[in-house]
Amino acid sequence: MATPYPENRNSTRFDHFSPLLIKDLRSGEIYEARMLNYSDDGIYFESNGEFQQGTKIYICIQKSPYYQSTGILKYFYGEVIWRRELIRSNSNYGYG
């Protein structure tokens, strides 16, 4: 599968679009974001929030691909592994 940023992946990635709220656990700031895909190892999201690599975050997924129930908010703890500045997007950064 060709991607703009080829990477070694441990798990298959699936497209899934969902609005997110991301809370930076250190600062307490909350940012809107959107998930574009996910795998067993994590998610890819875009946001105008500026998170550094290693930032611990709390994620609220409004339409979680990990659960079959609809209309239920799901919450996860996570860590920003990488960040890329985006040029052709409505958001400033892409995160994994």
Short mmCIF file of N, CA and C in Angstrom, two decimals:
data_model
loop_
_atom_site.label_atom_id
_atom_site.label_comp_id
_atom_site.label_asym_id
_atom_site.label_seq_id
_atom_site.Cartn_x
_atom_site.Cartn_y
_atom_site.Cartn_z
N MET A 1 0.85 -1.17 0.00
CA MET A 1 0.00 0.00 0.00
C MET A 1 0.90 1.24 0.00
N ALA A 2 0.75 2.08 -0.99
CA ALA A 2 1.55 3.31 -1.10
C ALA A 2 0.92 4.41 -0.26
N THR A 3 1.75 5.10 0.52
CA THR A 3 1.29 6.23 1.33
C THR A 3 2.23 7.39 1.11
N PRO A 4 1.77 8.63 1.36
CA PRO A 4 2.66 9.77 1.20
C PRO A 4 3.86 9.72 2.14
N TYR A 5 3.72 9.07 3.28
CA TYR A 5 4.80 8.93 4.25
C TYR A 5 4.99 7.44 4.54
N PRO A 6 5.71 6.71 3.67
CA PRO A 6 5.87 5.27 3.90
C PRO A 6 6.48 5.01 5.27
N GLU A 7 5.91 4.08 5.97
CA GLU A 7 6.37 3.75 7.32
C GLU A 7 6.30 2.24 7.51
N ASN A 8 7.10 1.73 8.38
CA ASN A 8 6.98 0.33 8.78
C ASN A 8 5.84 0.24 9.77
N ARG A 9 4.90 -0.63 9.50
CA ARG A 9 3.73 -0.75 10.37
C ARG A 9 3.63 -2.18 10.89
N ASN A 10 3.22 -2.30 12.14
CA ASN A 10 2.99 -3.62 12.72
C ASN A 10 1.58 -4.12 12.46
N SER A 11 0.65 -3.22 12.19
CA SER A 11 -0.76 -3.57 12.03
C SER A 11 -1.35 -2.89 10.80
N THR A 12 -2.36 -3.49 10.22
CA THR A 12 -3.07 -2.91 9.09
C THR A 12 -3.80 -1.66 9.53
N ARG A 13 -3.78 -0.64 8.70
CA ARG A 13 -4.45 0.62 8.98
C ARG A 13 -5.78 0.66 8.23
N PHE A 14 -6.84 1.14 8.90
CA PHE A 14 -8.17 1.23 8.31
C PHE A 14 -8.64 2.68 8.33
N ASP A 15 -9.22 3.12 7.21
CA ASP A 15 -9.80 4.47 7.16
C ASP A 15 -11.00 4.54 8.10
N HIS A 16 -11.07 5.61 8.86
CA HIS A 16 -12.22 5.84 9.74
C HIS A 16 -12.20 7.32 10.12
N PHE A 17 -13.27 8.00 9.81
CA PHE A 17 -13.36 9.43 10.10
C PHE A 17 -14.26 9.64 11.31
N SER A 18 -13.75 10.38 12.28
CA SER A 18 -14.51 10.63 13.50
C SER A 18 -14.02 11.92 14.15
N PRO A 19 -14.95 12.73 14.67
CA PRO A 19 -14.52 13.90 15.45
C PRO A 19 -13.93 13.44 16.78
N LEU A 20 -12.92 14.16 17.23
CA LEU A 20 -12.25 13.85 18.50
C LEU A 20 -12.15 15.11 19.34
N LEU A 21 -12.00 14.90 20.63
CA LEU A 21 -11.51 15.93 21.54
C LEU A 21 -10.24 15.37 22.14
N ILE A 22 -9.17 16.17 22.13
CA ILE A 22 -7.87 15.74 22.65
C ILE A 22 -7.50 16.66 23.80
N LYS A 23 -7.23 16.06 24.95
CA LYS A 23 -6.81 16.84 26.12
C LYS A 23 -5.34 16.58 26.39
N ASP A 24 -4.56 17.65 26.44
CA ASP A 24 -3.16 17.58 26.83
C ASP A 24 -3.15 17.41 28.35
N LEU A 25 -2.68 16.27 28.83
CA LEU A 25 -2.76 15.98 30.27
C LEU A 25 -1.84 16.86 31.10
N ARG A 26 -0.80 17.43 30.51
CA ARG A 26 0.09 18.30 31.27
C ARG A 26 -0.51 19.70 31.42
N SER A 27 -0.99 20.27 30.32
CA SER A 27 -1.50 21.64 30.37
C SER A 27 -2.99 21.72 30.71
N GLY A 28 -3.73 20.63 30.45
CA GLY A 28 -5.17 20.64 30.67
C GLY A 28 -5.96 21.22 29.51
N GLU A 29 -5.26 21.72 28.48
CA GLU A 29 -5.93 22.30 27.31
C GLU A 29 -6.63 21.21 26.51
N ILE A 30 -7.79 21.57 25.94
CA ILE A 30 -8.58 20.64 25.13
C ILE A 30 -8.68 21.20 23.72
N TYR A 31 -8.46 20.33 22.73
CA TYR A 31 -8.46 20.73 21.32
C TYR A 31 -9.39 19.83 20.52
N GLU A 32 -10.02 20.41 19.50
CA GLU A 32 -10.79 19.62 18.56
C GLU A 32 -9.83 18.97 17.59
N ALA A 33 -10.20 17.79 17.12
CA ALA A 33 -9.38 17.07 16.16
C ALA A 33 -10.29 16.15 15.35
N ARG A 34 -9.70 15.49 14.37
CA ARG A 34 -10.46 14.49 13.62
C ARG A 34 -9.57 13.30 13.33
N MET A 35 -10.11 12.12 13.58
CA MET A 35 -9.42 10.88 13.27
C MET A 35 -9.62 10.58 11.79
N LEU A 36 -8.54 10.15 11.13
CA LEU A 36 -8.64 9.76 9.72
C LEU A 36 -8.43 8.27 9.51
N ASN A 37 -7.66 7.62 10.40
CA ASN A 37 -7.51 6.18 10.31
C ASN A 37 -7.03 5.62 11.63
N TYR A 38 -7.07 4.29 11.73
CA TYR A 38 -6.69 3.61 12.98
C TYR A 38 -6.13 2.24 12.67
N SER A 39 -5.48 1.66 13.65
CA SER A 39 -4.98 0.28 13.59
C SER A 39 -5.04 -0.27 15.00
N ASP A 40 -4.58 -1.49 15.16
CA ASP A 40 -4.51 -2.07 16.51
C ASP A 40 -3.51 -1.32 17.38
N ASP A 41 -2.57 -0.61 16.74
CA ASP A 41 -1.50 0.06 17.47
C ASP A 41 -1.76 1.53 17.77
N GLY A 42 -2.82 2.12 17.19
CA GLY A 42 -3.08 3.52 17.46
C GLY A 42 -3.94 4.17 16.39
N ILE A 43 -3.96 5.51 16.44
CA ILE A 43 -4.78 6.27 15.49
C ILE A 43 -3.93 7.35 14.83
N TYR A 44 -4.41 7.83 13.70
CA TYR A 44 -3.86 9.01 13.06
C TYR A 44 -4.92 10.09 13.16
N PHE A 45 -4.54 11.27 13.69
CA PHE A 45 -5.50 12.37 13.77
C PHE A 45 -4.83 13.66 13.35
N GLU A 46 -5.68 14.61 12.96
CA GLU A 46 -5.22 15.94 12.59
C GLU A 46 -5.87 16.96 13.51
N SER A 47 -5.10 18.00 13.86
CA SER A 47 -5.59 19.01 14.79
C SER A 47 -4.77 20.28 14.64
N ASN A 48 -5.33 21.39 15.09
CA ASN A 48 -4.58 22.63 15.19
C ASN A 48 -3.86 22.73 16.53
N GLY A 49 -4.18 21.83 17.45
CA GLY A 49 -3.45 21.78 18.72
C GLY A 49 -2.01 21.38 18.46
N GLU A 50 -1.09 21.95 19.22
CA GLU A 50 0.34 21.66 19.02
C GLU A 50 0.86 20.79 20.15
N PHE A 51 0.97 19.49 19.87
CA PHE A 51 1.45 18.51 20.85
C PHE A 51 2.85 18.08 20.46
N GLN A 52 3.73 17.98 21.44
CA GLN A 52 5.09 17.53 21.20
C GLN A 52 5.15 16.00 21.26
N GLN A 53 6.17 15.43 20.65
CA GLN A 53 6.39 13.99 20.75
C GLN A 53 6.52 13.64 22.23
N GLY A 54 5.83 12.59 22.66
CA GLY A 54 5.87 12.16 24.05
C GLY A 54 4.77 12.75 24.91
N THR A 55 3.99 13.70 24.38
CA THR A 55 2.90 14.30 25.13
C THR A 55 1.85 13.25 25.48
N LYS A 56 1.48 13.17 26.73
CA LYS A 56 0.41 12.27 27.18
C LYS A 56 -0.92 12.97 26.93
N ILE A 57 -1.85 12.23 26.30
CA ILE A 57 -3.13 12.82 25.94
C ILE A 57 -4.28 11.93 26.36
N TYR A 58 -5.44 12.53 26.48
CA TYR A 58 -6.70 11.85 26.76
C TYR A 58 -7.56 12.10 25.54
N ILE A 59 -8.08 11.04 24.92
CA ILE A 59 -8.79 11.13 23.65
C ILE A 59 -10.25 10.76 23.85
N CYS A 60 -11.15 11.61 23.38
CA CYS A 60 -12.59 11.33 23.36
C CYS A 60 -12.97 11.08 21.91
N ILE A 61 -13.39 9.85 21.60
CA ILE A 61 -13.80 9.48 20.25
C ILE A 61 -15.32 9.45 20.21
N GLN A 62 -15.88 10.25 19.32
CA GLN A 62 -17.33 10.34 19.24
C GLN A 62 -17.95 9.21 18.43
N LYS A 63 -17.23 8.66 17.47
CA LYS A 63 -17.71 7.53 16.66
C LYS A 63 -16.59 6.50 16.61
N SER A 64 -16.40 5.79 17.70
CA SER A 64 -15.26 4.90 17.84
C SER A 64 -15.35 3.69 16.91
N PRO A 65 -14.26 3.39 16.20
CA PRO A 65 -14.24 2.16 15.40
C PRO A 65 -13.98 0.93 16.26
N TYR A 66 -13.60 1.14 17.52
CA TYR A 66 -13.26 0.03 18.40
C TYR A 66 -14.48 -0.58 19.08
N TYR A 67 -15.63 0.05 18.96
CA TYR A 67 -16.85 -0.44 19.58
C TYR A 67 -17.99 -0.38 18.58
N GLN A 68 -18.87 -1.36 18.62
CA GLN A 68 -20.00 -1.42 17.69
C GLN A 68 -21.13 -0.47 18.08
N SER A 69 -21.21 -0.10 19.33
CA SER A 69 -22.29 0.80 19.79
C SER A 69 -22.12 2.17 19.15
N THR A 70 -23.21 2.75 18.71
CA THR A 70 -23.15 4.09 18.14
C THR A 70 -23.72 5.09 19.14
N GLY A 71 -23.29 6.32 19.03
CA GLY A 71 -23.79 7.37 19.91
C GLY A 71 -23.19 7.36 21.30
N ILE A 72 -22.21 6.50 21.53
CA ILE A 72 -21.57 6.43 22.85
C ILE A 72 -20.16 6.99 22.73
N LEU A 73 -19.81 7.90 23.60
CA LEU A 73 -18.45 8.45 23.61
C LEU A 73 -17.51 7.44 24.26
N LYS A 74 -16.32 7.27 23.66
CA LYS A 74 -15.31 6.37 24.21
C LYS A 74 -14.07 7.19 24.52
N TYR A 75 -13.41 6.87 25.61
CA TYR A 75 -12.25 7.64 26.07
C TYR A 75 -11.03 6.73 26.18
N PHE A 76 -9.88 7.25 25.77
CA PHE A 76 -8.64 6.50 25.80
C PHE A 76 -7.50 7.40 26.24
N TYR A 77 -6.54 6.83 26.95
CA TYR A 77 -5.28 7.51 27.22
C TYR A 77 -4.33 7.16 26.09
N GLY A 78 -3.47 8.11 25.71
CA GLY A 78 -2.51 7.86 24.65
C GLY A 78 -1.28 8.71 24.79
N GLU A 79 -0.38 8.55 23.85
CA GLU A 79 0.85 9.32 23.82
C GLU A 79 1.14 9.67 22.36
N VAL A 80 1.55 10.90 22.12
CA VAL A 80 1.93 11.32 20.78
C VAL A 80 3.29 10.71 20.47
N ILE A 81 3.34 9.91 19.40
CA ILE A 81 4.58 9.26 18.99
C ILE A 81 5.32 10.11 17.97
N TRP A 82 4.55 10.75 17.07
CA TRP A 82 5.16 11.61 16.07
C TRP A 82 4.19 12.71 15.66
N ARG A 83 4.75 13.75 15.04
CA ARG A 83 3.95 14.89 14.56
C ARG A 83 4.54 15.36 13.23
N ARG A 84 3.64 15.71 12.31
CA ARG A 84 4.06 16.29 11.03
C ARG A 84 3.28 17.56 10.79
N GLU A 85 3.96 18.60 10.31
CA GLU A 85 3.28 19.82 9.91
C GLU A 85 2.58 19.55 8.58
N LEU A 86 1.33 19.97 8.47
CA LEU A 86 0.54 19.73 7.26
C LEU A 86 0.48 20.98 6.41
N ILE A 87 0.56 20.80 5.11
CA ILE A 87 0.50 21.93 4.19
C ILE A 87 -0.86 22.02 3.52
N ARG A 88 -1.39 20.90 3.07
CA ARG A 88 -2.66 20.88 2.33
C ARG A 88 -3.77 20.27 3.18
N SER A 89 -4.10 20.92 4.26
CA SER A 89 -5.12 20.41 5.17
C SER A 89 -5.76 21.58 5.89
N ASN A 90 -6.93 21.36 6.45
CA ASN A 90 -7.58 22.37 7.29
C ASN A 90 -6.93 22.43 8.67
N SER A 91 -6.13 21.45 9.01
CA SER A 91 -5.44 21.39 10.29
C SER A 91 -3.96 21.70 10.11
N ASN A 92 -3.32 22.15 11.17
CA ASN A 92 -1.90 22.48 11.11
C ASN A 92 -0.98 21.26 11.22
N TYR A 93 -1.45 20.22 11.97
CA TYR A 93 -0.58 19.09 12.27
C TYR A 93 -1.29 17.75 12.11
N GLY A 94 -0.51 16.74 11.74
CA GLY A 94 -0.96 15.36 11.74
C GLY A 94 -0.18 14.60 12.81
N TYR A 95 -0.87 13.70 13.52
CA TYR A 95 -0.26 12.99 14.66
C TYR A 95 -0.50 11.49 14.59
N GLY A 96 0.45 10.77 15.14
CA GLY A 96 0.29 9.32 15.30
C GLY A 96 0.79 8.91 16.66
#
